[in-house]
Short mmCIF file of C-alpha atoms in Angstrom, two decimals:
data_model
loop_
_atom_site.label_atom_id
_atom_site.label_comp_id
_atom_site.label_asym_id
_atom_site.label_seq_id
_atom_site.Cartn_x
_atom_site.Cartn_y
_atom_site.Cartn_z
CA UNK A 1 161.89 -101.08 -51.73
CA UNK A 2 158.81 -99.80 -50.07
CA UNK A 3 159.99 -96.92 -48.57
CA UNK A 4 161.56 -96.30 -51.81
CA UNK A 5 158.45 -96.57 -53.56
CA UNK A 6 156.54 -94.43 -50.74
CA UNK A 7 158.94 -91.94 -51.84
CA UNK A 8 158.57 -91.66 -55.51
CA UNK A 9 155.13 -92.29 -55.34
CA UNK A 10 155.01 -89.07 -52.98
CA UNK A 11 157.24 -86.71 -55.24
CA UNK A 12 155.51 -87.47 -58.23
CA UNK A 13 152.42 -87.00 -56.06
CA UNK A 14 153.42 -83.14 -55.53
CA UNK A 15 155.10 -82.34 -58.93
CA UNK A 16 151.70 -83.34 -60.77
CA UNK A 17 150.31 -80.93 -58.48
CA UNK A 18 152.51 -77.68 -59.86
CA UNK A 19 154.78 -78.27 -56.25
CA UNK A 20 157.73 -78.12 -55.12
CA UNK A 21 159.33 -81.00 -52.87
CA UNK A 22 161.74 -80.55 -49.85
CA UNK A 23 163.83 -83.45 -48.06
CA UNK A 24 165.76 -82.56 -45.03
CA UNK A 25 168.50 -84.79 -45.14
CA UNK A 26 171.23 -85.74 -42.52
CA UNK A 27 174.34 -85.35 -44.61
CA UNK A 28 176.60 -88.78 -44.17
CA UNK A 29 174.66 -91.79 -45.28
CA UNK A 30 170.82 -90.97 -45.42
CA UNK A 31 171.65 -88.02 -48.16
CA UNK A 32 173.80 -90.55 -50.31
CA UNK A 33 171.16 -93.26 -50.12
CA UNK A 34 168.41 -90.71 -51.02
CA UNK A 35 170.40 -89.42 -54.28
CA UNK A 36 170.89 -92.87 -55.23
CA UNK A 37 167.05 -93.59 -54.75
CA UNK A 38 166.33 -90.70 -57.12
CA UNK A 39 168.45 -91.51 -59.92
CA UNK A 40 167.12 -95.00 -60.17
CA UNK A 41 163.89 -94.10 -60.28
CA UNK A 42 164.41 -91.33 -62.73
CA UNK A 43 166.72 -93.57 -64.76
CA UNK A 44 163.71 -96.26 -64.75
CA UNK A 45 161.11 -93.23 -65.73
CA UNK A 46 159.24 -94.15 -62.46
CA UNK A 47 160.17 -90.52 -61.10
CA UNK A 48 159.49 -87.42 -62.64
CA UNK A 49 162.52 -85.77 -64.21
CA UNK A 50 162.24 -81.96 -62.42
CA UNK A 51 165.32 -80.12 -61.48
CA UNK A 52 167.09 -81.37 -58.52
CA UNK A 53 168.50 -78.83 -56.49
CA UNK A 54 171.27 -79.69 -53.29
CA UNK A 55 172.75 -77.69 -51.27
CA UNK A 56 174.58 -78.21 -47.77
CA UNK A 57 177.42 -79.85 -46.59
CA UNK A 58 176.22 -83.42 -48.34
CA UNK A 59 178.02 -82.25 -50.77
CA UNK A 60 181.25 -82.72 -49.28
CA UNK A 61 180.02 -85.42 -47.20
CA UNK A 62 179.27 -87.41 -50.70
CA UNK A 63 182.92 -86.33 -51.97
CA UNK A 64 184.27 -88.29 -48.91
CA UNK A 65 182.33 -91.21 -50.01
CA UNK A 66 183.89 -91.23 -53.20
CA UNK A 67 187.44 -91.08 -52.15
CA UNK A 68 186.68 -94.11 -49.75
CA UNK A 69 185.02 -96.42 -52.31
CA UNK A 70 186.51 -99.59 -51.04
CA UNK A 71 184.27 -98.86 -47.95
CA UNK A 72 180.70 -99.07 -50.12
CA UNK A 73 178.75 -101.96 -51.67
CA UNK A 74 179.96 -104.01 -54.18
CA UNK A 75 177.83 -102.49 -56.97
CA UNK A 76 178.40 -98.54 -56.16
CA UNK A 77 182.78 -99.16 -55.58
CA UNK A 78 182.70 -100.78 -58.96
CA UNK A 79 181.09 -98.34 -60.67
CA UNK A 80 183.26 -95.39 -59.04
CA UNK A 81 186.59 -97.54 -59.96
CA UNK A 82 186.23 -99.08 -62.89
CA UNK A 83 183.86 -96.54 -64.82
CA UNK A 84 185.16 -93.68 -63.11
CA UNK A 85 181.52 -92.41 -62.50
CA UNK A 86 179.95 -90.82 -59.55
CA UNK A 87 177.08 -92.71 -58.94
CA UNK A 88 175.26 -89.84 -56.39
CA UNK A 89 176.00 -87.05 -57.77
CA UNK A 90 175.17 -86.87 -61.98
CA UNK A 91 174.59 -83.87 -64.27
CA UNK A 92 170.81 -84.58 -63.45
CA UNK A 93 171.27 -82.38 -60.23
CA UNK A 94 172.10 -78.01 -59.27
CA UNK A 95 174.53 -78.34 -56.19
CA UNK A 96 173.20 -74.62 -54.93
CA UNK A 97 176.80 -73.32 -53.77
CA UNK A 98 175.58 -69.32 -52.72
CA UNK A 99 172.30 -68.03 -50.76
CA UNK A 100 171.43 -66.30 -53.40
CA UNK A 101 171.42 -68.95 -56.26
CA UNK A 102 168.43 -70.11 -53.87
CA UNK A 103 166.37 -67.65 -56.22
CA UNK A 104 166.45 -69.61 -59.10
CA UNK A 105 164.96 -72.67 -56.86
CA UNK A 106 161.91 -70.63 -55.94
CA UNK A 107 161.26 -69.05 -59.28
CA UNK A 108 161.20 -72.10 -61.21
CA UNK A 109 158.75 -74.72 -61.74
CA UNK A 110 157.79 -78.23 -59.80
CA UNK A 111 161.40 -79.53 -58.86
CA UNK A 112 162.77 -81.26 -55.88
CA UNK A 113 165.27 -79.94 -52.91
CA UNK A 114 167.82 -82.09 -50.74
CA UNK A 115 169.36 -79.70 -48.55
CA UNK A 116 171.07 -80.40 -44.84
CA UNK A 117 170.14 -80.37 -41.99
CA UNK A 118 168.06 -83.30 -41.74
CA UNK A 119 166.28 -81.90 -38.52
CA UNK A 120 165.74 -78.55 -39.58
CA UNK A 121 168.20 -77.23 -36.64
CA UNK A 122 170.42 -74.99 -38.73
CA UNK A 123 171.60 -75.39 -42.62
CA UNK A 124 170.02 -74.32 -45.81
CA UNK A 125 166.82 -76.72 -45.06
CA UNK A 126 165.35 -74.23 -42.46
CA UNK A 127 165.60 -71.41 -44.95
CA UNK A 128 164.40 -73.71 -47.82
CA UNK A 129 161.27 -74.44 -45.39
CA UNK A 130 160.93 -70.95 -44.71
CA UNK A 131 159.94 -70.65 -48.27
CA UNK A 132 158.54 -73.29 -49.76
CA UNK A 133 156.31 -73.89 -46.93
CA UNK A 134 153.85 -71.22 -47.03
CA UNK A 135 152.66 -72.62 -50.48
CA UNK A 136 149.79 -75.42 -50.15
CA UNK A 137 151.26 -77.00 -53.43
CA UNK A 138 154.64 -77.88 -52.03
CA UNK A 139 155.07 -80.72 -49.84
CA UNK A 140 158.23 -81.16 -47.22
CA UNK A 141 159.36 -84.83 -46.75
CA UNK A 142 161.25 -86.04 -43.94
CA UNK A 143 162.90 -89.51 -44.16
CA UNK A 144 165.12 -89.18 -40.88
CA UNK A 145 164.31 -89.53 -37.57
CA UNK A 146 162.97 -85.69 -36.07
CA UNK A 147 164.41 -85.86 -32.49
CA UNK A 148 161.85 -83.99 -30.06
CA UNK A 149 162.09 -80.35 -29.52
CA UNK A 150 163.76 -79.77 -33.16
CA UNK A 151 162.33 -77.41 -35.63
CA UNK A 152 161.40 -80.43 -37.60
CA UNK A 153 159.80 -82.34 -35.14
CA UNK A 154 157.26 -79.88 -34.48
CA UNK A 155 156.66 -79.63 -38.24
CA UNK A 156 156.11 -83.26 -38.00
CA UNK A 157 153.70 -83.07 -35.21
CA UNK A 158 151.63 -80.50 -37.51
CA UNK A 159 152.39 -76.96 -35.55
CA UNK A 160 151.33 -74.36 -38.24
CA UNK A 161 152.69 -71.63 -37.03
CA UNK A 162 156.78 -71.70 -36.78
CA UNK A 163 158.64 -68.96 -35.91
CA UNK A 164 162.45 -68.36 -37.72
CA UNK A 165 165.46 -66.37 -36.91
CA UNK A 166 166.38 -65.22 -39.88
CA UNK A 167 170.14 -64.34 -40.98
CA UNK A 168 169.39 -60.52 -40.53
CA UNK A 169 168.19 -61.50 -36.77
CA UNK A 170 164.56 -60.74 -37.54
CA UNK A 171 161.83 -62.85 -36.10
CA UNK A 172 159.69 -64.54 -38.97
CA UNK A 173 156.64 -66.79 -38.45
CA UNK A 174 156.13 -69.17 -41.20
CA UNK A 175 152.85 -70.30 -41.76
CA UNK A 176 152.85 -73.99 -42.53
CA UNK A 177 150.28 -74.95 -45.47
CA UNK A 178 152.32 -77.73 -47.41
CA UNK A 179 151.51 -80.69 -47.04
CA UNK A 180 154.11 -82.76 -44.37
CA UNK A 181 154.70 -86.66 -44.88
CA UNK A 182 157.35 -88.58 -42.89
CA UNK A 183 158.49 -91.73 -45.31
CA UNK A 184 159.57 -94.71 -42.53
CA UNK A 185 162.01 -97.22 -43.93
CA UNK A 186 165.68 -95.16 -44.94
CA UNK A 187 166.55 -95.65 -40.99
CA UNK A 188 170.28 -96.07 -40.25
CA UNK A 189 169.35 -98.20 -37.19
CA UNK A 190 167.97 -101.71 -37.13
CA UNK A 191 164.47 -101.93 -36.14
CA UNK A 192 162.53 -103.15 -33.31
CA UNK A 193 162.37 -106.74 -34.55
CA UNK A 194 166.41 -107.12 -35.50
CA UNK A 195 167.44 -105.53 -32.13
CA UNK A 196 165.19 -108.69 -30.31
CA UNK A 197 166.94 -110.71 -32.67
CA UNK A 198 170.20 -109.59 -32.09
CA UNK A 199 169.73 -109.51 -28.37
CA UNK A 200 168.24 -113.03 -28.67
CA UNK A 201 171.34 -115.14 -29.90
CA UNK A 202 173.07 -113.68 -26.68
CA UNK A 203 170.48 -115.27 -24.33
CA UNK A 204 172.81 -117.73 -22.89
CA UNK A 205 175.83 -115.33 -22.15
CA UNK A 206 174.74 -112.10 -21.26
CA UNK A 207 174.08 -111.13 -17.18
CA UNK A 208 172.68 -107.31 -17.83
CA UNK A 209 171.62 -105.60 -20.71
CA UNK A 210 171.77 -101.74 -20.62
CA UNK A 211 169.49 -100.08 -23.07
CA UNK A 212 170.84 -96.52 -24.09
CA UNK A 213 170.00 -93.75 -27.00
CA UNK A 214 166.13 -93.78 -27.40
CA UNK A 215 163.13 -91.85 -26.29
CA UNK A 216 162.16 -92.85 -22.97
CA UNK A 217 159.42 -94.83 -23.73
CA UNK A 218 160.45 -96.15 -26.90
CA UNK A 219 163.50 -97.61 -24.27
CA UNK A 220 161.23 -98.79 -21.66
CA UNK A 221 158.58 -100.74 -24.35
CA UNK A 222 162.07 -102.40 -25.86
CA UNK A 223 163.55 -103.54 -22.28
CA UNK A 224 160.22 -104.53 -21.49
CA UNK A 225 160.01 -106.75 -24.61
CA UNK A 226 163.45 -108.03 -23.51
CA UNK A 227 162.65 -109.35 -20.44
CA UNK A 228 159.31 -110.94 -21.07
CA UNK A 229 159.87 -112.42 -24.98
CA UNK A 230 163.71 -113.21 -24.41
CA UNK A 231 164.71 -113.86 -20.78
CA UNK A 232 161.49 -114.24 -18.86
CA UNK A 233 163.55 -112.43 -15.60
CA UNK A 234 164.46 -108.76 -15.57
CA UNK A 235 167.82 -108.38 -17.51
CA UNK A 236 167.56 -105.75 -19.10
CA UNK A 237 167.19 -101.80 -17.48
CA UNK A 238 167.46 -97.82 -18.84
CA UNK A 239 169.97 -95.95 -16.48
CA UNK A 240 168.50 -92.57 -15.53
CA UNK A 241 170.78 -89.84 -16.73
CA UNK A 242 173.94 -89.34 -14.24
CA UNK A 243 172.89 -92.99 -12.65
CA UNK A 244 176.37 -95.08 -12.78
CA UNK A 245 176.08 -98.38 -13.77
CA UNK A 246 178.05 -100.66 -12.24
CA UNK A 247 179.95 -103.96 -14.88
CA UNK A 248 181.00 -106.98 -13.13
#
């Protein structure tokens, strides 16, 4: 609910201010839970109500969802079985479905973008950024996790000068004067605390833990906690990449 909150509070933030909002979104899960966010707030006239424009391949990603609703929460399947409704996607949002329907996006007024890919590596995003970021009114949001070296990681890290490939092949620098905010909280993952928690009801029947698929020191801080808060002996160790690791 905070992160939620974070969020709205942050779009209605920028479309006070005459901007436009971006959110790079991955396009299975994060996307769903983000059009859901924004129809509950605009449905509770906490967000507000500003063309919505998506575009990317959430769009078929969502469609999945909906053939699968036996998969979802409780509340979402029942409202996609027994009222037949799509809960994600409603008439309050433009699915962009051609490059050049993009013009309408940047013509118009304050409104709000969720396009794919989350990272800014690729997709309609990058050339949604291209755009909207020159313009100290607009404001790009990232609520995904920007893996070093991506394009949006080094937006996140406040470079101000990007430089595109665009479709034609030219070479465009983009120079960065929205505002950037990364909203924590829509994670996929467990956090810090419920992975020691986790790893803690295992404390009697476990000989080695492996820790995998995190920044290096993120990795060596959580093994770390591991073997000092949980086990009090060193159980717990990040391979090096090619190492084999041997289970017994």
């Amino acid at each position: 609910e905070e992160a939620e909150e974070r969020l709205v509070s942050s779009i209605n933030e920028t479309i006070n201010n005459g901007g436009k909002v971006l959110i790079p979104v991955p396009a299975v899960g994060r996307a769903q839970e983000i059009l859901l966010v924004l129809n509950e707030y605009i449905a509770q006239k906490k967000l507000a109500e500003v063309p919505i424009y998506i575009e990317g391949m959430l769009t078929e990603a969502t469609s999945i969802h909906l053939l699968y609703p036996e998969f979802l929460n409780k509340e979402i399947r029942d409202r996609i079985i027994f009222q037949g409704e799509n809960p994600f996607i409603t008439e309050r949002y433009t699915i962009v479905s051609h490059p050049r329907e993009r013009e309408e996006v940047f013509r118009s007024g304050p409104s709000i973008v969720l396009a794919t890919s989350g990272m800014l590596e690729g997709g309609p995003s990058v050339a949604y950024f291209s755009e909207l970021a020159e313009d100290e009114r607009n404001k790009i949001i990232f609520v995904s996790y920007q893996v070093s070296g991506t394009l949006g990681r080094r937006v996140l890290d406040g470079s101000k000068e990007i430089n595109i490939v665009e479709q034609t092949g030219k070479l465009r620098v983009v120079n960065v004067r929205s505002k950037v905010e990364k909203i924590d909280g829509f994670s996929g993952h467990s956090d810090y605390n419920q992975l020691l928690s986790y790893v803690s009801k295992f404390r009697n029947r476990v000989q080695k833990i492996i820790v995998v698929h995190g920044e290096e020191s993120k990795a060596r801080s959580f093994s770390d906690s591991i073997n000092r808060m949980i086990f009090r002996r060193q159980i717990a160790d990040i391979p090096k990449v090619g190492e084999t690791v041997k289970l017994s």
